[in-house]
Short mmCIF file of C-alpha atoms in Angstrom, two decimals:
data_model
loop_
_atom_site.label_atom_id
_atom_site.label_comp_id
_atom_site.label_asym_id
_atom_site.label_seq_id
_atom_site.Cartn_x
_atom_site.Cartn_y
_atom_site.Cartn_z
CA MET A 1 -6.22 -27.78 -10.15
CA ALA A 2 -3.38 -28.13 -8.48
CA VAL A 3 -0.46 -25.99 -9.17
CA ASP A 4 3.48 -27.68 -8.88
CA ILE A 5 5.91 -25.57 -7.30
CA THR A 6 9.47 -25.06 -5.56
CA LEU A 7 9.94 -23.34 -2.39
CA SER A 8 13.14 -22.14 -1.11
CA VAL A 9 12.35 -22.02 2.96
CA ASN A 10 15.16 -20.90 4.89
CA GLY A 11 17.29 -21.84 2.20
CA VAL A 12 15.33 -25.63 1.93
CA PRO A 13 14.41 -26.23 -1.59
CA TYR A 14 10.50 -28.07 -1.44
CA PRO A 15 9.25 -29.42 -4.30
CA LEU A 16 5.16 -29.33 -3.61
CA THR A 17 1.84 -29.70 -5.15
CA VAL A 18 -0.45 -26.82 -3.65
CA ASP A 19 -4.22 -25.58 -4.67
CA PRO A 20 -3.71 -22.43 -6.76
CA HIS A 21 -5.56 -20.39 -3.65
CA ALA A 22 -3.64 -22.01 -0.90
CA SER A 23 -1.99 -19.26 1.17
CA LEU A 24 1.87 -19.48 1.52
CA LEU A 25 1.06 -19.71 5.39
CA HIS A 26 -1.02 -22.78 4.88
CA THR A 27 1.17 -24.45 2.86
CA VAL A 28 4.55 -23.25 5.20
CA ARG A 29 2.66 -24.93 8.15
CA GLY A 30 0.90 -27.48 6.55
CA ASP A 31 2.91 -29.12 3.46
CA VAL A 32 6.69 -27.90 5.11
CA GLY A 33 5.92 -28.91 8.35
CA LEU A 34 7.31 -25.76 9.76
CA THR A 35 4.44 -24.50 12.45
CA GLY A 36 6.69 -21.03 13.64
CA SER A 37 4.63 -18.93 12.09
CA LYS A 38 1.16 -18.17 13.00
CA GLU A 39 -2.28 -18.03 12.20
CA GLY A 40 -3.90 -14.95 13.86
CA CYS A 41 -6.83 -13.45 12.16
CA ASP A 42 -5.90 -14.60 8.44
CA ASP A 43 -6.51 -11.10 7.17
CA SER A 44 -3.37 -8.90 7.08
CA GLU A 45 -4.59 -6.96 10.19
CA CYS A 46 -1.97 -9.04 12.87
CA GLY A 47 1.07 -9.99 11.12
CA ALA A 48 1.55 -13.31 13.25
CA CYS A 49 1.46 -14.56 10.08
CA MET A 50 4.46 -12.79 8.81
CA MET A 51 7.50 -13.94 6.64
CA LEU A 52 10.15 -12.82 4.18
CA VAL A 53 9.81 -13.50 0.73
CA ASP A 54 12.68 -12.46 -1.18
CA GLY A 55 13.64 -10.24 1.50
CA ARG A 56 9.95 -8.56 1.50
CA PRO A 57 8.20 -8.34 4.75
CA VAL A 58 4.92 -10.18 3.61
CA ASN A 59 1.58 -11.43 5.38
CA ALA A 60 1.48 -15.00 4.27
CA CYS A 61 -1.85 -15.63 5.51
CA SER A 62 -3.00 -13.30 2.39
CA TYR A 63 -0.27 -14.46 -0.08
CA LEU A 64 -0.83 -17.28 -2.38
CA ALA A 65 2.20 -20.09 -1.98
CA VAL A 66 1.53 -20.13 -5.98
CA GLN A 67 2.68 -16.29 -6.59
CA ALA A 68 6.22 -17.59 -4.18
CA ASP A 69 7.32 -20.48 -6.33
CA GLY A 70 10.71 -20.04 -6.92
CA SER A 71 11.04 -17.41 -4.34
CA ASP A 72 12.95 -17.74 -0.88
CA VAL A 73 10.96 -17.71 1.97
CA THR A 74 12.62 -16.70 5.51
CA THR A 75 10.31 -17.26 8.74
CA VAL A 76 11.39 -17.56 12.51
CA GLU A 77 12.68 -20.83 11.88
CA GLY A 78 15.04 -19.03 9.21
CA LEU A 79 16.92 -16.41 12.00
CA SER A 80 18.10 -18.86 14.27
CA ASP A 81 22.24 -20.08 13.42
CA GLY A 82 21.07 -24.00 14.80
CA GLU A 83 20.64 -23.68 17.90
CA THR A 84 22.10 -20.30 18.53
CA LEU A 85 19.18 -17.26 18.78
CA ALA A 86 19.54 -14.26 16.51
CA PRO A 87 20.52 -11.37 18.30
CA LEU A 88 17.32 -9.94 17.69
CA GLN A 89 15.91 -13.35 19.65
CA GLU A 90 18.23 -12.94 22.10
CA ALA A 91 16.79 -9.27 22.53
CA PHE A 92 13.50 -10.16 22.75
CA LEU A 93 14.37 -12.55 25.91
CA THR A 94 15.83 -10.40 27.71
CA ARG A 95 14.12 -7.06 27.27
CA GLY A 96 10.79 -8.41 28.11
CA GLY A 97 9.93 -8.63 24.26
CA VAL A 98 8.06 -11.67 24.63
CA GLN A 99 5.17 -13.02 27.04
CA CYS A 100 2.42 -15.30 25.21
CA GLY A 101 4.52 -15.72 22.15
CA PHE A 102 1.97 -15.73 19.70
CA CYS A 103 3.11 -12.55 18.05
CA THR A 104 6.67 -12.78 18.31
CA PRO A 105 7.51 -15.37 15.07
CA GLY A 106 6.16 -12.49 12.92
CA MET A 107 7.44 -9.53 15.14
CA LEU A 108 10.93 -10.69 15.12
CA VAL A 109 10.78 -10.99 10.86
CA SER A 110 9.24 -7.87 10.92
CA ALA A 111 11.86 -6.62 12.54
CA THR A 112 14.56 -8.41 10.55
CA ALA A 113 12.86 -6.70 7.06
CA LEU A 114 13.28 -3.36 9.44
CA LEU A 115 16.76 -4.11 10.39
CA ASP A 116 17.75 -5.20 6.90
CA ARG A 117 16.48 -1.78 4.73
CA THR A 118 17.00 0.50 8.05
CA PRO A 119 19.88 -0.53 10.38
CA ASN A 120 19.46 2.53 12.52
CA PRO A 121 15.83 3.11 12.47
CA SER A 122 14.55 5.55 15.22
CA GLU A 123 11.81 4.91 17.78
CA ASP A 124 8.80 6.45 15.52
CA GLU A 125 10.78 4.61 12.50
CA ILE A 126 10.48 0.94 14.66
CA ARG A 127 6.60 1.68 16.01
CA THR A 128 5.89 2.53 12.67
CA ALA A 129 7.71 -1.07 11.13
CA VAL A 130 5.62 -2.86 13.74
CA SER A 131 2.72 -1.59 13.78
CA GLY A 132 1.22 -4.41 11.61
CA ASN A 133 2.02 -6.46 14.53
CA LEU A 134 -0.11 -6.60 17.29
CA CYS A 135 0.56 -7.69 20.52
CA ARG A 136 -2.32 -8.32 23.36
CA CYS A 137 0.43 -8.81 25.94
CA THR A 138 3.68 -6.47 26.23
CA GLY A 139 2.49 -3.58 25.90
CA TYR A 140 5.29 -2.94 22.51
CA ASP A 141 7.52 -1.25 25.28
CA GLY A 142 10.08 -4.33 25.44
CA ILE A 143 9.85 -5.71 21.96
CA VAL A 144 10.36 -1.43 20.69
CA LYS A 145 13.24 -1.45 23.27
CA ALA A 146 14.77 -4.86 22.26
CA ILE A 147 14.98 -3.59 18.44
CA ALA A 148 16.88 -0.44 19.53
CA ALA A 149 19.07 -2.37 21.29
CA VAL A 150 19.96 -4.64 18.80
CA ALA A 151 20.11 -1.80 16.05
CA ALA A 152 22.70 0.27 18.50
CA GLU A 153 24.57 -3.09 19.18
CA ARG A 154 25.49 -3.23 15.41
CA ALA A 155 26.27 0.43 15.09
CA ALA A 156 28.47 -0.17 17.78
CA GLN A 157 30.21 -3.25 16.08
CA GLY A 158 30.40 -0.75 12.89
CA MET B 1 -18.84 -20.32 -14.04
CA SER B 2 -20.88 -18.87 -10.98
CA THR B 3 -17.63 -17.85 -8.84
CA ALA B 4 -19.55 -14.00 -9.06
CA THR B 5 -22.39 -15.43 -6.43
CA SER B 6 -20.55 -18.69 -4.64
CA MET B 7 -18.42 -17.87 -1.80
CA THR B 8 -16.21 -20.89 -2.99
CA THR B 9 -15.02 -22.08 -6.17
CA SER B 10 -14.26 -26.16 -6.21
CA ALA B 11 -10.59 -27.44 -6.23
CA SER B 12 -10.93 -28.62 -9.21
CA SER B 13 -12.05 -25.42 -10.99
CA ARG B 14 -9.17 -23.29 -9.54
CA THR B 15 -6.59 -22.70 -12.12
CA TYR B 16 -3.49 -20.31 -12.13
CA VAL B 17 -0.79 -19.84 -14.74
CA GLU B 18 2.52 -17.07 -14.37
CA ALA B 19 2.59 -14.44 -17.09
CA ARG B 20 5.67 -13.74 -18.32
CA ASP B 21 5.12 -10.75 -20.21
CA VAL B 22 2.28 -8.10 -20.83
CA ALA B 23 1.02 -10.39 -24.08
CA SER B 24 0.33 -13.84 -22.40
CA ALA B 25 -0.83 -11.66 -19.65
CA VAL B 26 -3.69 -10.33 -21.65
CA ALA B 27 -4.43 -13.48 -23.23
CA ALA B 28 -5.37 -14.81 -19.96
CA MET B 29 -7.30 -12.37 -18.85
CA SER B 30 -9.18 -12.31 -22.28
CA ALA B 31 -10.00 -16.48 -21.47
CA GLY B 32 -11.47 -14.82 -17.86
CA ALA B 33 -8.37 -15.14 -15.61
CA ARG B 34 -8.15 -12.26 -13.04
CA PRO B 35 -4.56 -10.54 -12.79
CA ILE B 36 -3.23 -10.57 -9.15
CA ALA B 37 0.33 -8.87 -8.15
CA GLY B 38 0.68 -7.82 -4.32
CA GLY B 39 -2.40 -9.55 -3.43
CA THR B 40 -2.99 -7.08 -1.00
CA ASP B 41 -6.67 -6.22 -1.91
CA LEU B 42 -7.91 -9.33 -4.02
CA VAL B 43 -6.68 -11.76 -1.51
CA VAL B 44 -7.36 -9.72 1.53
CA GLY B 45 -10.86 -9.07 -0.21
CA ALA B 46 -11.37 -13.18 0.15
CA ARG B 47 -10.49 -13.50 3.39
CA HIS B 48 -13.15 -10.64 4.62
CA GLY B 49 -15.81 -12.29 2.88
CA LYS B 50 -16.02 -9.31 0.51
CA ALA B 51 -15.27 -11.40 -2.87
CA PRO B 52 -14.71 -14.81 -3.20
CA LEU B 53 -11.25 -15.38 -5.01
CA PRO B 54 -11.48 -15.68 -8.21
CA ALA B 55 -11.42 -19.26 -9.80
CA ALA B 56 -8.84 -18.86 -12.72
CA LEU B 57 -5.77 -16.65 -11.56
CA VAL B 58 -3.19 -14.97 -13.51
CA GLY B 59 -0.04 -14.10 -11.64
CA ILE B 60 1.52 -10.85 -12.98
CA HIS B 61 3.82 -9.96 -9.96
CA ARG B 62 6.78 -10.77 -12.28
CA ILE B 63 6.52 -9.49 -15.69
CA PRO B 64 9.41 -7.65 -16.86
CA GLY B 65 9.50 -3.99 -17.26
CA LEU B 66 6.81 -2.86 -15.15
CA SER B 67 8.24 -2.10 -11.94
CA ASP B 68 10.12 1.17 -12.82
CA VAL B 69 9.57 4.93 -12.56
CA ALA B 70 11.10 6.48 -15.53
CA ALA B 71 10.72 10.35 -16.59
CA THR B 72 8.80 10.47 -19.65
CA ASP B 73 9.50 12.80 -22.87
CA GLY B 74 7.14 15.53 -21.59
CA GLY B 75 8.79 16.55 -18.73
CA GLY B 76 6.23 13.66 -16.36
CA LEU B 77 6.49 10.53 -14.72
CA ARG B 78 5.96 6.86 -15.94
CA ILE B 79 5.37 4.96 -12.44
CA GLY B 80 5.09 1.20 -13.76
CA ALA B 81 2.03 -0.72 -12.66
CA LEU B 82 3.75 -2.74 -10.60
CA VAL B 83 5.63 -0.37 -8.56
CA THR B 84 5.24 -1.24 -4.77
CA HIS B 85 4.29 1.35 -1.92
CA ALA B 86 7.35 0.97 -0.73
CA THR B 87 9.48 1.91 -3.79
CA LEU B 88 7.80 4.65 -4.33
CA VAL B 89 8.06 6.02 -0.61
CA ALA B 90 11.71 6.08 -1.11
CA ASP B 91 11.93 6.72 -5.08
CA PRO B 92 14.59 10.42 -5.29
CA ALA B 93 12.06 11.66 -8.13
CA VAL B 94 8.68 11.12 -6.56
CA LEU B 95 10.27 13.08 -3.16
CA ALA B 96 11.13 15.43 -5.54
CA ALA B 97 8.44 16.48 -7.82
CA TYR B 98 5.28 14.44 -6.12
CA PRO B 99 5.33 14.25 -2.49
CA GLY B 100 1.91 14.45 -2.27
CA LEU B 101 2.18 10.94 -3.67
CA ALA B 102 5.00 10.10 -1.34
CA ASP B 103 2.67 11.65 1.48
CA ALA B 104 0.09 8.76 0.10
CA SER B 105 2.43 5.99 0.11
CA ALA B 106 4.13 6.21 3.31
CA ILE B 107 0.48 5.76 5.09
CA VAL B 108 -0.80 2.55 2.99
CA GLY B 109 -1.20 -0.30 5.06
CA SER B 110 1.67 -1.66 7.10
CA HIS B 111 4.96 -2.34 6.20
CA ALA B 112 4.54 -5.51 4.79
CA THR B 113 1.57 -3.87 2.90
CA ARG B 114 3.68 -1.13 1.20
CA ALA B 115 6.21 -4.23 0.32
CA ASN B 116 3.80 -6.32 -2.17
CA GLY B 117 0.80 -3.74 -2.54
CA THR B 118 1.25 -2.14 -5.91
CA LEU B 119 0.19 1.38 -7.70
CA GLY B 120 -1.32 -0.68 -10.03
CA GLY B 121 -3.80 -2.50 -7.64
CA ASN B 122 -4.55 0.34 -5.67
CA VAL B 123 -5.56 2.35 -9.21
CA MET B 124 -7.58 -1.09 -10.37
CA ASN B 125 -9.20 -1.70 -7.02
CA SER B 126 -11.44 1.84 -7.85
CA SER B 127 -11.88 2.60 -4.39
CA PRO B 128 -12.86 5.69 -2.92
CA ALA B 129 -11.07 5.51 -0.15
CA MET B 130 -7.25 4.67 -1.39
CA ASP B 131 -5.11 7.42 -0.44
CA THR B 132 -2.98 7.67 -3.77
CA GLY B 133 -6.27 8.66 -6.26
CA ALA B 134 -6.21 11.64 -5.11
CA PRO B 135 -2.07 12.97 -5.41
CA LEU B 136 -3.03 10.70 -8.90
CA LEU B 137 -5.51 12.94 -9.89
CA CYS B 138 -3.58 16.22 -9.11
CA HIS B 139 -0.77 15.34 -10.94
CA GLY B 140 -2.60 14.66 -14.32
CA GLY B 141 -3.05 10.86 -13.92
CA VAL B 142 -3.41 9.09 -16.94
CA ALA B 143 -3.74 5.09 -17.17
CA VAL B 144 -2.07 2.52 -19.65
CA LEU B 145 -4.09 0.04 -20.63
CA VAL B 146 -3.38 -3.12 -22.86
CA GLY B 147 -5.78 -5.48 -24.12
CA PRO B 148 -6.42 -7.82 -27.06
CA ALA B 149 -6.92 -4.42 -29.56
CA GLY B 150 -3.59 -2.77 -28.58
CA GLU B 151 -3.04 0.23 -26.03
CA ARG B 152 -4.88 3.01 -25.02
CA ARG B 153 -4.77 5.70 -22.16
CA VAL B 154 -7.40 6.87 -20.19
CA ALA B 155 -7.65 9.80 -17.89
CA LEU B 156 -8.06 8.83 -14.02
CA ALA B 157 -11.04 10.93 -13.95
CA ASP B 158 -12.59 8.93 -16.74
CA LEU B 159 -11.35 5.30 -15.35
CA TRP B 160 -13.10 5.36 -12.04
CA THR B 161 -16.56 5.10 -12.44
CA GLY B 162 -17.75 4.12 -8.50
CA PRO B 163 -16.89 1.90 -5.59
CA GLY B 164 -14.35 -1.39 -7.21
CA ARG B 165 -15.62 -0.19 -10.42
CA SER B 166 -13.99 1.53 -13.61
CA THR B 167 -14.03 1.62 -17.33
CA ALA B 168 -11.40 -0.61 -18.06
CA ALA B 169 -12.68 -4.40 -19.26
CA PRO B 170 -11.60 -7.34 -17.77
CA ASP B 171 -9.08 -8.32 -20.77
CA GLU B 172 -7.22 -4.85 -20.26
CA LEU B 173 -4.26 -4.95 -18.15
CA LEU B 174 -3.51 -1.64 -16.34
CA VAL B 175 0.91 -1.02 -17.14
CA ALA B 176 1.78 2.21 -15.99
CA VAL B 177 0.31 5.41 -14.69
CA GLU B 178 1.63 8.52 -16.00
CA LEU B 179 1.69 12.43 -14.58
CA ASP B 180 2.66 15.48 -16.07
CA GLY B 181 5.58 17.23 -15.20
CA PRO B 182 5.88 20.32 -13.10
CA PRO B 183 4.81 23.48 -14.90
CA ALA B 184 7.55 25.16 -16.86
CA ASP B 185 6.55 28.57 -14.99
CA GLY B 186 6.51 29.06 -11.11
CA ALA B 187 7.25 26.92 -7.69
CA SER B 188 5.25 23.64 -7.11
CA GLY B 189 4.19 21.90 -4.10
CA SER B 190 1.92 18.92 -3.71
CA SER B 191 0.65 16.78 -0.73
CA TYR B 192 -1.77 14.23 0.45
CA VAL B 193 -3.22 14.29 4.16
CA ARG B 194 -5.57 12.27 5.62
CA LEU B 195 -7.83 11.87 8.67
CA GLN B 196 -7.02 8.71 10.28
CA TYR B 197 -7.55 7.56 13.87
CA ARG B 198 -4.16 5.62 13.80
CA ARG B 199 -1.57 6.21 11.80
CA GLN B 200 -0.55 2.88 10.36
CA MET B 201 -3.24 0.15 9.24
CA GLU B 202 -5.84 2.85 8.62
CA ILE B 203 -8.08 3.41 5.80
CA ALA B 204 -9.06 6.99 5.10
CA ILE B 205 -11.94 8.43 6.80
CA VAL B 206 -11.29 11.53 4.70
CA GLY B 207 -8.62 12.36 2.40
CA ALA B 208 -7.66 15.27 0.18
CA GLY B 209 -4.66 16.02 -2.56
CA ALA B 210 -3.62 19.17 -3.55
CA VAL B 211 -0.80 20.56 -6.25
CA VAL B 212 -0.27 23.96 -5.79
CA THR B 213 2.01 26.36 -8.13
CA LEU B 214 2.86 29.87 -7.29
CA GLY B 215 4.16 32.50 -9.42
CA ALA B 216 7.63 34.44 -8.66
CA ASP B 217 5.31 37.03 -6.55
CA GLY B 218 4.11 34.02 -4.96
CA THR B 219 0.52 34.69 -6.25
CA VAL B 220 -1.55 30.73 -6.57
CA THR B 221 -1.18 30.55 -10.79
CA ASP B 222 -2.62 27.19 -10.87
CA ALA B 223 -4.35 24.82 -8.27
CA LYS B 224 -5.73 21.21 -7.86
CA VAL B 225 -7.49 19.63 -5.30
CA ALA B 226 -8.93 16.46 -4.90
CA ILE B 227 -10.99 14.84 -2.40
CA THR B 228 -10.91 11.25 -1.19
CA ALA B 229 -13.79 9.25 0.42
CA LEU B 230 -16.17 12.04 0.15
CA ALA B 231 -18.05 10.85 -2.63
CA PRO B 232 -18.40 7.60 -4.65
CA VAL B 233 -15.42 7.95 -6.73
CA ILE B 234 -12.52 10.04 -5.83
CA HIS B 235 -12.95 13.43 -7.85
CA ARG B 236 -10.84 17.00 -8.17
CA VAL B 237 -13.37 20.38 -6.95
CA ALA B 238 -13.18 22.52 -9.54
CA GLU B 239 -14.62 25.37 -6.82
CA ALA B 240 -12.29 24.43 -4.52
CA GLU B 241 -9.30 25.44 -7.22
CA ALA B 242 -10.93 28.55 -7.86
CA ALA B 243 -10.99 29.65 -4.68
CA LEU B 244 -7.24 29.39 -4.29
CA VAL B 245 -6.06 30.70 -7.73
CA GLY B 246 -5.35 34.34 -7.71
CA THR B 247 -4.68 34.66 -4.02
CA ASP B 248 -1.39 34.50 -1.92
CA GLY B 249 -1.73 30.26 -0.99
CA GLY B 250 -2.74 31.73 3.08
CA PHE B 251 -5.14 30.50 5.58
CA GLU B 252 -8.07 32.36 4.35
CA ALA B 253 -7.55 31.19 0.44
CA ALA B 254 -7.10 27.50 2.06
CA ARG B 255 -10.03 27.97 4.28
CA ALA B 256 -12.29 28.85 1.19
CA ALA B 257 -11.01 25.75 -0.32
CA GLY B 258 -11.91 23.54 2.37
CA ALA B 259 -15.41 25.17 2.22
CA ALA B 260 -15.62 24.42 -1.52
CA ALA B 261 -14.25 21.00 -0.90
CA ALA B 262 -17.61 20.43 1.61
CA ALA B 263 -19.78 21.70 -0.47
CA ALA B 264 -18.89 19.24 -2.83
CA ALA B 265 -18.55 16.43 -1.26
CA ARG B 266 -20.86 13.93 -1.08
CA PRO B 267 -20.10 11.31 1.74
CA ILE B 268 -21.47 8.04 3.37
CA SER B 269 -22.18 7.16 6.86
CA ASP B 270 -20.10 3.84 7.64
CA VAL B 271 -18.40 2.40 10.77
CA ARG B 272 -15.55 5.09 9.98
CA GLY B 273 -17.20 8.00 10.14
CA SER B 274 -20.95 9.77 9.56
CA ALA B 275 -21.67 11.79 6.62
CA ASP B 276 -22.13 14.99 8.61
CA TYR B 277 -18.75 14.30 10.08
CA ARG B 278 -17.13 13.89 7.15
CA ARG B 279 -18.24 16.67 5.45
CA ALA B 280 -17.10 18.96 8.35
CA MET B 281 -13.55 17.18 7.99
CA ALA B 282 -13.42 17.50 4.35
CA ALA B 283 -12.97 20.90 5.22
CA VAL B 284 -10.34 20.79 7.70
CA ILE B 285 -8.51 18.08 5.54
CA THR B 286 -8.49 19.83 2.41
CA ARG B 287 -7.68 23.37 4.26
CA ARG B 288 -4.44 21.14 5.44
CA ALA B 289 -3.83 20.09 2.41
CA VAL B 290 -3.50 22.95 0.61
CA LEU B 291 -0.93 24.95 3.04
CA THR B 292 0.85 21.47 2.76
CA ALA B 293 1.24 21.90 -1.01
CA VAL B 294 1.79 25.61 -0.36
CA ARG B 295 4.82 25.55 1.70
CA ARG B 296 6.10 22.70 -0.39
CA ALA B 297 6.00 25.06 -3.08
CA ARG B 298 7.41 27.96 -1.37
CA GLY B 299 10.67 25.62 -0.85
CA GLU B 300 10.21 24.77 3.39
CA SER B 301 10.54 20.92 4.15
CA VAL B 302 7.47 19.29 5.62
CA PRO B 303 8.31 15.62 6.17
CA VAL B 304 6.35 12.71 4.42
CA PRO B 305 3.90 11.51 5.24
CA ALA B 306 2.32 14.88 5.74
CA SER B 307 -0.59 13.29 7.56
CA ASP B 308 1.43 12.25 10.36
CA THR B 309 2.85 16.14 10.99
CA THR B 310 0.12 18.68 9.68
CA PHE B 311 -2.49 18.87 13.33
CA GLY B 312 -3.47 21.91 13.60
CA SER B 313 -2.88 23.84 10.80
#
């Protein structure tokens, strides 16, 4: 039996009717129409689907949309300010953190969650945080450096 | 409803309600619904094809009062069933007196798993490989279950009966796990160490937990040792504990405890390791867990998670 829910995605409320078993990922991609979040493994292994739910990093492929009823959901589309990229997005571009781009939305969301909780992470903490986000192109080096650069910039700005 | 045998359920037969309190969750479970909190086992298991998602689900993730970590009157700790691994790793009371539990929660899945996965889900999933099981057993863990007839308390050793199986009834909801406090006399330390091929996104190949208490002269006065992924259930090893009590807690004593753990192990062979390899590693990992607990009991600092830094000991 379909269930009526309201998802607040990147600050916009969406009243939706969803199957109880529908994933948050399929609901946001299919019903809300935001396709930035990717489906990789559909198994909580690769992290390409990662979103923030009330600030927590969530593998949206394995999270039921009904459980996010009333929650604030942030996807990669919500990180920028209109056409102005977030510092993490700029850093990924300038430091070689993006190649094919498929892991990038989940990486950016994962890194956002890390910096929200740990503003000045060590390289080890960065690598731990993105270990649930698989990248087959970059070798991770550019990604780790991009996240570290943003943390350092923020620290310098106080 | 034939959900146990079919891989999928028809959309029209699926139901979801969100419980506002324990009573409404138990009522839904009595009517056949399965509880879901973080979904990191239930939904991921369904994605794997391990078991289909139950047709009737009751969301318990927002029930008030189940997300607290609090001291008990008896000097122990009560951990609400909805407390996440991320919360446990950052909790000052856990880090101070139950570092073995922090060792375990710090290495469950990825940071997304830890942000959503709950201790209650970990316990009720009854996996013989789950990381928090050994430290919970060593700290005297008791499950607090609420069913239609009220509340009952079950020692974790009496809760788990096999992989994915427990003595909890389908309409009993785990609301908390309670742990013993440290002994009044002596200095205690705890640890959990697992054999892992990678540091994150891993499941224990072999694991061991230990709680060691030292008297004023440094002699081991009490020891608890439990082994993970080495039998159908996580369990304590009395022979390993006996090998430690009365010793100085040094390498030879830890080695003897490890040998006892290996002797008690009944491992399986699977994709992550053969039974022979697991048995051999049971000795090593148990030894490391014991030595780590002893170091902490002596007041030495061993960073959480211990698994990442105890190679070679």
